[in-house]
Short mmCIF file of C-alpha atoms in Angstrom, two decimals:
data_model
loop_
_atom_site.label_atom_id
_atom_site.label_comp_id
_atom_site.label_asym_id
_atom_site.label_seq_id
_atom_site.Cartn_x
_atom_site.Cartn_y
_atom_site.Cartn_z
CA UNK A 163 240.64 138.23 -99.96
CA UNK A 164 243.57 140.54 -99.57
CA UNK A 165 246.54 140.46 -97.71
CA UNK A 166 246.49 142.68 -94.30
CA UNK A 167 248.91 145.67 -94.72
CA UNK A 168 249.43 148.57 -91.98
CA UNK A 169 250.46 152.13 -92.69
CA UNK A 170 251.23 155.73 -91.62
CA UNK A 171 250.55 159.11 -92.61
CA UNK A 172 253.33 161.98 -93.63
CA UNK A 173 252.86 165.39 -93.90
CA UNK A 174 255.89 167.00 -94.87
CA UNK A 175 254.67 170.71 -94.76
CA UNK A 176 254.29 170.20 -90.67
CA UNK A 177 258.40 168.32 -90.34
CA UNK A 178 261.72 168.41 -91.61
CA UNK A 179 263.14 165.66 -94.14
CA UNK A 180 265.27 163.93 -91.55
CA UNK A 181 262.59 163.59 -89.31
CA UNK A 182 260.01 162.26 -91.54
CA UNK A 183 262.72 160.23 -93.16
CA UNK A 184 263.35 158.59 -89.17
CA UNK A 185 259.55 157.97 -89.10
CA UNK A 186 259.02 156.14 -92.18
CA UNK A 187 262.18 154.06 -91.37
CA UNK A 188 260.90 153.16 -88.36
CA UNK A 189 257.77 152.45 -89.11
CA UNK A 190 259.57 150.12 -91.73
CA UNK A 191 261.22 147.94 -89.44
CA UNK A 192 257.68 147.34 -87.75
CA UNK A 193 256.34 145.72 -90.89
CA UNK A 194 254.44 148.80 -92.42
CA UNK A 195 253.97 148.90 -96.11
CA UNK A 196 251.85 151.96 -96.72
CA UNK A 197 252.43 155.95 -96.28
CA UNK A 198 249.40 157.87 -96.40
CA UNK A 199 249.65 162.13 -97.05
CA UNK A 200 248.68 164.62 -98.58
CA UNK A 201 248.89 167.97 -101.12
CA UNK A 202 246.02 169.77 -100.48
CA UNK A 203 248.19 172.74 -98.95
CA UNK A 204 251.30 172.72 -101.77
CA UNK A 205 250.56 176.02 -102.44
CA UNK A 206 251.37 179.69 -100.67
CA UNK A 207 254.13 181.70 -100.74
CA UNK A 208 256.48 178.35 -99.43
CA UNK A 209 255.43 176.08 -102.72
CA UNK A 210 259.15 175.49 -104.24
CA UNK A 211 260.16 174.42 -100.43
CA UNK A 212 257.43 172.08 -99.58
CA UNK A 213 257.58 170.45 -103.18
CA UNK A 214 261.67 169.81 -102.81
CA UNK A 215 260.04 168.07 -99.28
CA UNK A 216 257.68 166.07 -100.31
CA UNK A 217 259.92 165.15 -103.42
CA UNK A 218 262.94 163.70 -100.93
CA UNK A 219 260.89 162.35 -98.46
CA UNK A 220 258.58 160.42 -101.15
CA UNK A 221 262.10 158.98 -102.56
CA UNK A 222 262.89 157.72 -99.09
CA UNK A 223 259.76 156.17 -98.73
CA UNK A 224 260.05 154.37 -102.16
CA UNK A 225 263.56 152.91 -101.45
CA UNK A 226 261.71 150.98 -98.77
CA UNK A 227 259.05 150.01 -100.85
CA UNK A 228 256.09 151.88 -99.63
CA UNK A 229 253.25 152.07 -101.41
CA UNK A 230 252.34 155.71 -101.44
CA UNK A 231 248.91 157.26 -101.28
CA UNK A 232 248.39 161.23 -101.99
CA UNK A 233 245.09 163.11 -101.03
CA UNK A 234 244.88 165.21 -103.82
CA UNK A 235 242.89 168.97 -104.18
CA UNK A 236 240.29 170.19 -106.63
CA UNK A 237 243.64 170.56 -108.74
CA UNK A 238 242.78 166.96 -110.21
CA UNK A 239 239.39 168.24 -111.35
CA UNK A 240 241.10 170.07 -113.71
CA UNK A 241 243.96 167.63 -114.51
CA UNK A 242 242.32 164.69 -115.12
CA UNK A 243 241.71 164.95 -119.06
CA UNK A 244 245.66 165.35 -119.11
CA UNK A 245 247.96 162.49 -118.84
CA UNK A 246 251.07 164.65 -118.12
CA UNK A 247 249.40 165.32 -115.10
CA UNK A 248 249.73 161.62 -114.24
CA UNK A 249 253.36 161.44 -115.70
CA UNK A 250 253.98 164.02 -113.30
CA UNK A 251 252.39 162.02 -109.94
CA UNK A 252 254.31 158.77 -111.05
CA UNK A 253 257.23 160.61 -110.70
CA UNK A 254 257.03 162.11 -107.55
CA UNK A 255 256.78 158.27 -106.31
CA UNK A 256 252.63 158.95 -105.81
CA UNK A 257 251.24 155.17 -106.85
CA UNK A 258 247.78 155.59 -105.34
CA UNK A 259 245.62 159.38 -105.70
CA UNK A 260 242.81 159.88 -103.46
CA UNK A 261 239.48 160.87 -104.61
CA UNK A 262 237.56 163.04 -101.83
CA UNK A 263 236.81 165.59 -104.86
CA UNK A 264 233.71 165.41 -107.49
CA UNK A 265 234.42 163.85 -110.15
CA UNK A 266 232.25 162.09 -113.05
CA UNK A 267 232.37 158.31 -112.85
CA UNK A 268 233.43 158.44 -116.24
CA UNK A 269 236.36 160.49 -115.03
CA UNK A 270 237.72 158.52 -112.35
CA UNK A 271 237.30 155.36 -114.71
CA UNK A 272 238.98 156.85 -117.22
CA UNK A 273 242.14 157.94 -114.65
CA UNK A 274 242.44 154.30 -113.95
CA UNK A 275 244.07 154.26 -118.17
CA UNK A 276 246.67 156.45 -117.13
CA UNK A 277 248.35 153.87 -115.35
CA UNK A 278 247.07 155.33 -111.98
CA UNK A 279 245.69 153.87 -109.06
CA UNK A 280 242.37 155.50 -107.57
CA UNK A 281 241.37 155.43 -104.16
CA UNK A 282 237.59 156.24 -103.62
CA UNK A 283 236.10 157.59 -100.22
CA UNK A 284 234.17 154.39 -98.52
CA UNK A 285 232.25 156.27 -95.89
CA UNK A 286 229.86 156.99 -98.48
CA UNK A 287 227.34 154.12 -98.58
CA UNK A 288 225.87 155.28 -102.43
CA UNK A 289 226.22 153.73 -106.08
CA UNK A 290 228.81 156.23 -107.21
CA UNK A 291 231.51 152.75 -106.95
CA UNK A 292 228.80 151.40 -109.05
CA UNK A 293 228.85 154.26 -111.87
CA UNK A 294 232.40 153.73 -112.02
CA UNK A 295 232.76 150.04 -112.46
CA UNK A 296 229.91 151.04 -115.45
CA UNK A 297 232.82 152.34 -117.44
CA UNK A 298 235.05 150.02 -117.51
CA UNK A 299 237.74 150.75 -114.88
CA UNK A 300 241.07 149.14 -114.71
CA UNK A 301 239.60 147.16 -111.93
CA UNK A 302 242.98 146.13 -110.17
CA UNK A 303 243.41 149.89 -109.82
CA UNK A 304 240.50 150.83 -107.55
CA UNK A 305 240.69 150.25 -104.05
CA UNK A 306 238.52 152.04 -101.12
CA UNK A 307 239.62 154.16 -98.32
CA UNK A 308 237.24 155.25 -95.45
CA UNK A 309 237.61 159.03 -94.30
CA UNK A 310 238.58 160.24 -91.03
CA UNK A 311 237.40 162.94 -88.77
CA UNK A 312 239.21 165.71 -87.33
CA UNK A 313 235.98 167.07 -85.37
CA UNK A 314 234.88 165.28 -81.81
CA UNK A 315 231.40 163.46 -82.51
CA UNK A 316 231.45 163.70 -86.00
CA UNK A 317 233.36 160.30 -87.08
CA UNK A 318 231.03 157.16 -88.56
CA UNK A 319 228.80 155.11 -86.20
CA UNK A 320 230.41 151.47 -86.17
CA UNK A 321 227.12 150.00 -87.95
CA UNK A 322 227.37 152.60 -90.67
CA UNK A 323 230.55 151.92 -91.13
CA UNK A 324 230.01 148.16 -91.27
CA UNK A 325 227.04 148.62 -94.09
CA UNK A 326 229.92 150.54 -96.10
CA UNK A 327 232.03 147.52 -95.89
CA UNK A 328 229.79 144.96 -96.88
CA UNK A 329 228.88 146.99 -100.27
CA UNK A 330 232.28 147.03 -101.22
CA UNK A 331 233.65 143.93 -99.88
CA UNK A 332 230.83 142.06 -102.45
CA UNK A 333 232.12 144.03 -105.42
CA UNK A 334 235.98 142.59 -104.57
CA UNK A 335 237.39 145.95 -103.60
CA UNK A 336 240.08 146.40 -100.91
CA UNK A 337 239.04 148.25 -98.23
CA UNK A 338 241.26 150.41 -95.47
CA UNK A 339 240.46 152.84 -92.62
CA UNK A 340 241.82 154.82 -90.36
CA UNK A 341 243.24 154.76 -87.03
CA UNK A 342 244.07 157.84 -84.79
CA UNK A 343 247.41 158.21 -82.56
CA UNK A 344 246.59 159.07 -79.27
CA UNK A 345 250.17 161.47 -79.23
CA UNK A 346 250.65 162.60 -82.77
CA UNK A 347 249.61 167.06 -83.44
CA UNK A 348 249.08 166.55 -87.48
CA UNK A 349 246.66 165.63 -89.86
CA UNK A 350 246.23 167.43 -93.31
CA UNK A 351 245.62 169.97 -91.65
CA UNK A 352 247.23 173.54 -91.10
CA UNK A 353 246.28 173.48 -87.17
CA UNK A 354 247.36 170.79 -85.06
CA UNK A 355 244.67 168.61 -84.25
CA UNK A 356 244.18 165.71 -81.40
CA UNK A 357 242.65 163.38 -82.93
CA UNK A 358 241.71 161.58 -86.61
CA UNK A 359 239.67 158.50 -86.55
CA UNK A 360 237.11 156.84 -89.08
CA UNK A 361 235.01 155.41 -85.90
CA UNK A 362 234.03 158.04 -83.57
CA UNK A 363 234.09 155.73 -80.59
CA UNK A 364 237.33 155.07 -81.64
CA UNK A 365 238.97 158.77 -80.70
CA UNK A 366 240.72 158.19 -77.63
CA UNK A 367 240.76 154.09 -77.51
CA UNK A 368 244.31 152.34 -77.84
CA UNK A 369 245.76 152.21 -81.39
CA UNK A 370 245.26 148.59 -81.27
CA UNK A 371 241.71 148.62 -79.82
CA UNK A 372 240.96 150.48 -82.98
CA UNK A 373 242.71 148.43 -85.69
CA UNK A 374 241.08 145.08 -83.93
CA UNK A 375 237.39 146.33 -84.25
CA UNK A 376 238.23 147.32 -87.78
CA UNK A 377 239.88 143.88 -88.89
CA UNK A 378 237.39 142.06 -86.51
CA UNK A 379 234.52 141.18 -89.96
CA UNK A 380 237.52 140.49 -91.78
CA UNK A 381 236.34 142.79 -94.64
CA UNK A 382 238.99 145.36 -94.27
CA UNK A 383 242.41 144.88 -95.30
CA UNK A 384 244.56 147.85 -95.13
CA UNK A 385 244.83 149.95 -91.98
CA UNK A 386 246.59 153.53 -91.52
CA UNK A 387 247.69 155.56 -88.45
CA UNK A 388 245.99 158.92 -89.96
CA UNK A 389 248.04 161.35 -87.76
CA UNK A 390 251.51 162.63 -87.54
CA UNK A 391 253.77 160.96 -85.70
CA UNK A 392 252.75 158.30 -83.60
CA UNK A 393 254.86 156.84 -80.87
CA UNK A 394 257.08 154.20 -81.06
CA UNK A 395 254.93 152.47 -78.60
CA UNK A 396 251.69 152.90 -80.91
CA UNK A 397 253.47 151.80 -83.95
CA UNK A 398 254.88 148.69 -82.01
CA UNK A 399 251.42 147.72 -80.60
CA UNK A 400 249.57 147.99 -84.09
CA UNK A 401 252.55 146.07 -85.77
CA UNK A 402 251.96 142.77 -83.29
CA UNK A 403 248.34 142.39 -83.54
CA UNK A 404 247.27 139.05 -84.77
CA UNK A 405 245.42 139.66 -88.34
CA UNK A 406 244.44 136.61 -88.49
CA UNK A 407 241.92 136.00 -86.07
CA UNK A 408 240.48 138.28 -83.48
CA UNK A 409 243.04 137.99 -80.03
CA UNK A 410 241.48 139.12 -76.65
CA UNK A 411 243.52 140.40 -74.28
CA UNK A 412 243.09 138.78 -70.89
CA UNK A 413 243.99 139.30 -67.57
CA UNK A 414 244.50 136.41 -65.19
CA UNK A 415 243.28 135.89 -61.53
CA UNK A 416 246.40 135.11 -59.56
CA UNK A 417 247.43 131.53 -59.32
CA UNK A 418 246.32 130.41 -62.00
CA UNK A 419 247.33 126.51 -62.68
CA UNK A 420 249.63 125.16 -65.66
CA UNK A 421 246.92 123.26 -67.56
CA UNK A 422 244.49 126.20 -67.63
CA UNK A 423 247.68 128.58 -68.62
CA UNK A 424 248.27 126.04 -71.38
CA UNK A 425 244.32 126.34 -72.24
CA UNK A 426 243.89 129.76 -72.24
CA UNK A 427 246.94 130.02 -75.05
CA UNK A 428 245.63 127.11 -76.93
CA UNK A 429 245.95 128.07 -80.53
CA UNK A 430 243.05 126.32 -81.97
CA UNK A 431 240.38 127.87 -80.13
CA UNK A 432 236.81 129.12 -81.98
CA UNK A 433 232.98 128.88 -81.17
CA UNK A 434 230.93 125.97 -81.66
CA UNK A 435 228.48 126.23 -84.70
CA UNK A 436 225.73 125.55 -82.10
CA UNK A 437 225.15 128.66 -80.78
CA UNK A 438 224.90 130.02 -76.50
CA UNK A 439 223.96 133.25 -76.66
CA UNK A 440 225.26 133.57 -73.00
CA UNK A 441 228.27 132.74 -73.59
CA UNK A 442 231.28 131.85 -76.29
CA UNK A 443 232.20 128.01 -76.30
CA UNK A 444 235.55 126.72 -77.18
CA UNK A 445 235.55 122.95 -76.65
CA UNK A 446 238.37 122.01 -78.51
CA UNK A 447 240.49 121.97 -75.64
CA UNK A 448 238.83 119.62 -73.74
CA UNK A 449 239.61 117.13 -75.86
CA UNK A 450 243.69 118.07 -76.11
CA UNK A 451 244.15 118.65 -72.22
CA UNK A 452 243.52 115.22 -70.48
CA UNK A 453 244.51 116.21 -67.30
CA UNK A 454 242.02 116.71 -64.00
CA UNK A 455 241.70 120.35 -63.54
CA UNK A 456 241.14 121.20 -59.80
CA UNK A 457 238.45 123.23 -58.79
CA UNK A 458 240.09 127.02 -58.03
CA UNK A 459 238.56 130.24 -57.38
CA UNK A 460 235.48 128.47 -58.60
CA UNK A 461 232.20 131.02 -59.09
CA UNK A 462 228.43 130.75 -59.60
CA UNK A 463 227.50 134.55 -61.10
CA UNK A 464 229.59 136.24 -63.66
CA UNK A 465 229.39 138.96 -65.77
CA UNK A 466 230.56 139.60 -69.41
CA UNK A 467 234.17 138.79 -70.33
CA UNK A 468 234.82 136.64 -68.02
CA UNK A 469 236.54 133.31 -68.39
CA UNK A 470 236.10 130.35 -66.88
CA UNK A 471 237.24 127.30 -67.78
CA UNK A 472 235.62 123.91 -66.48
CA UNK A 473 236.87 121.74 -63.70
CA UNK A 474 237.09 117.78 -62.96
CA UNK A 475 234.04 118.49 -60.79
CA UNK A 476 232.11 117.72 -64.43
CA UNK A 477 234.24 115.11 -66.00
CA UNK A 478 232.54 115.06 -69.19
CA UNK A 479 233.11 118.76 -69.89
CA UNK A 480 236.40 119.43 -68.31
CA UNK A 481 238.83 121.76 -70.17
CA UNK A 482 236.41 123.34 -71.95
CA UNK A 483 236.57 127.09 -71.99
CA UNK A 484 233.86 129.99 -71.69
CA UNK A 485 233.70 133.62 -71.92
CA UNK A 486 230.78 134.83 -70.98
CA UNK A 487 228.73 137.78 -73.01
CA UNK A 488 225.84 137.78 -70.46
CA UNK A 489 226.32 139.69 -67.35
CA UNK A 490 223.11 137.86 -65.30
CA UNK A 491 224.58 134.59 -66.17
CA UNK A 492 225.25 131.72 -63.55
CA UNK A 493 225.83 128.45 -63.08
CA UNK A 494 225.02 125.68 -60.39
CA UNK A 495 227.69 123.40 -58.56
CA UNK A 496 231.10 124.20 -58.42
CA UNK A 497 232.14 123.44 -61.73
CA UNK A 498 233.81 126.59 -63.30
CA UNK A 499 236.93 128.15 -62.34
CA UNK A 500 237.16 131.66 -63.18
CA UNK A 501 240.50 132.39 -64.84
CA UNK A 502 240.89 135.84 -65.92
CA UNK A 503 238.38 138.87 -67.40
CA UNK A 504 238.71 140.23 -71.00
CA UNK A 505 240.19 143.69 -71.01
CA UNK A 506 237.80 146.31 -71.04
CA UNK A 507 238.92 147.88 -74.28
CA UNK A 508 238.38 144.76 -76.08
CA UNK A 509 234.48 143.45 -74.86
CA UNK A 510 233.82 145.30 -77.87
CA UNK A 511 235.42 142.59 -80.27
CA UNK A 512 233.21 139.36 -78.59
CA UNK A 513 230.20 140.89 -80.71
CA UNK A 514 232.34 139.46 -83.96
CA UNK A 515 233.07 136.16 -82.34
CA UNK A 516 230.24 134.34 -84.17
CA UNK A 517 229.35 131.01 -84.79
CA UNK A 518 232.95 128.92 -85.64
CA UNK A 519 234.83 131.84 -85.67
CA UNK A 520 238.49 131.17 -84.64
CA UNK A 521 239.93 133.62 -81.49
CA UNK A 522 242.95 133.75 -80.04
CA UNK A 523 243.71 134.95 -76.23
CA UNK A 524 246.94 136.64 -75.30
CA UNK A 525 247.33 137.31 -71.69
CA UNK A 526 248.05 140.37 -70.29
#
């Protein structure tokens, strides 16, 4: 429904300008379009300074077209009746606010007339979206952004956090979440922290582990490193994951032939409609690779994420390619030659491989 975007967050009052400024340039030439941060801590006896921050390095960001997002404080409570107040965030470069602060629906709806856009807080599964929408919203100007979680154990359980996402994906909102860098010291926060995710099994997975469980229902859209900086590493890997369709990454058994190389990175690869519940069939293939497959490193038992791909031992099937989700499977014969394992960080994602889903498989 929407276009997938990727961001990062900036949080002037823990850099300098020409640091942040590097950061959101890099990040730039990797394809991000977003820049979460925040001004919950403005204030204090260092106000003028961070404000003359934030001001340049919100310019930067807007000469390369970011689209900004500001956490804003109980401040807004008492702003929101005044449209200066708005004048005010437009100008500072600020095209999105963030709502984590009570407000009346009738409050945030009427923000959205101020020629605002309004981010709501999606890790809340009630009918406060609902209230809004009730008053007449500019609807292009709401969007949803899940929360993320500074303390270990307290982030959202991925079911949760799936039920969240199918509320608001029905009512045509975008949706985003969060993703934590597993180097970056700052959040919002005043005290360094290690960690910021919206999944709490997420906290100390890769950065693209995360981002491919949370595009993997294809209900969220937008999705932001949360902490301060990330490496250049992190914001590579996030940048090159396939939005898509969900990619497994896949180690191969040595020796692998060309044909089964050439099936493995077959780009039209997705589950049959009638469903295995053992294991994820992709026949497609067979029918593009007409060549005999010789039976190699050929196996009876397997366990889950393995792939195997079928040999000229069973003519019929040949080239057709498995990965198994059932550890206690096997097979008779020697008819399957085991090819390579799915990475360990991403078993996770064959849970969202359903019934014609598309996949891709990048080998690692």
């Amino acid at each position: 429904m929407f276009k997938k975007e990727i961001g990062i967050s900036v949080y002037p009052i823990h850099t300098t300008v020409p640091d942040a400024c590097a950061y959101i340039k890099k990040a730039h030439e990797y394809g991000y379009t977003k820049l979460f941060t925040s001004l919950f801590y403005l204030g204090g006896s260092q106000f003028n300074e961070n404000v003359k921050k934030y001001k340049e390095v919100l310019a930067y960001a807007k000469k390369l077209d970011f689209y900004i997002i500001a956490d804003i404080g109980p401040e807004v409570v008492k702003a929101f009746n005044d449209d200066r107040y708005f004048t005010k965030i437009r100008k500072l470069g600020i095209d999105c606010i963030r709502l984590d602060t009570p407000l009346l629906a009738e409050q945030v709806a009427k923000i959205t007339h101020y020629g605002v856009d309004i981010q709501i807080n999606a890790s809340y599964n009630s009918h406060f979206i609902d209230n809004i929408l009730d008053f007449k919203p500019v609807r292009e100007r709401i969007s949803v952004m899940h929360n993320f979680y500074p303390k270990h154990s307290t982030g959202l359980n991925i079911t949760f956090f799936n039920e969240c996402n199918d509320k608001f994906y029905k009512l045509g909102l975008n949706i985003g979440a969060f993703v934590t860098s597993q180097t970056a010291l700052y959040g919002q926060q005043l005290r360094k922290i290690d960690s910021l995710p919206t999944i709490e099994t997420h906290r100390f997975l890769p950065i693209a582990t995360q981002a491919k469980q949370i595009l993997a229902n294809d209900k969220v859209a937008t999705v932001i490193i949360s902490n301060y900086p990330a490496s250049n590493s992190e914001l590579e890997a996030l940048s090159l994951i396939n939005f898509e369709k969900i990619t497994l990454d896949v180690k191969t058994v040595k020796n692998i032939s060309e044909v089964e190389q050439k099936i493995l990175l077959h780009t039209e690869h997705f589950r049959r409609g009638d469903l295995t519940y053992r294991f994820i069939r992709s026949t497609s293939s067979r029918n593009l690779f007409k060549v005999d497959i010789k039976p190699s490193n050929v196996k009876n038992k397997f366990k889950q994420g393995d792939v195997i791909i079928l040999n000229k031992n069973d003519s019929h099937y040949q080239g057709e390619l498995w990965i198994i989700t059932d550890s206690t499977f096997a097979l008779k014969g020697n008819n399957a030659n085991l090819v390579g394992h799915v990475s360990n960080n991403d078993l996770l994602l064959l849970d969202y491989i359903k019934d014609w889903v598309w996949f891709g498989i990048k080998i690692i």
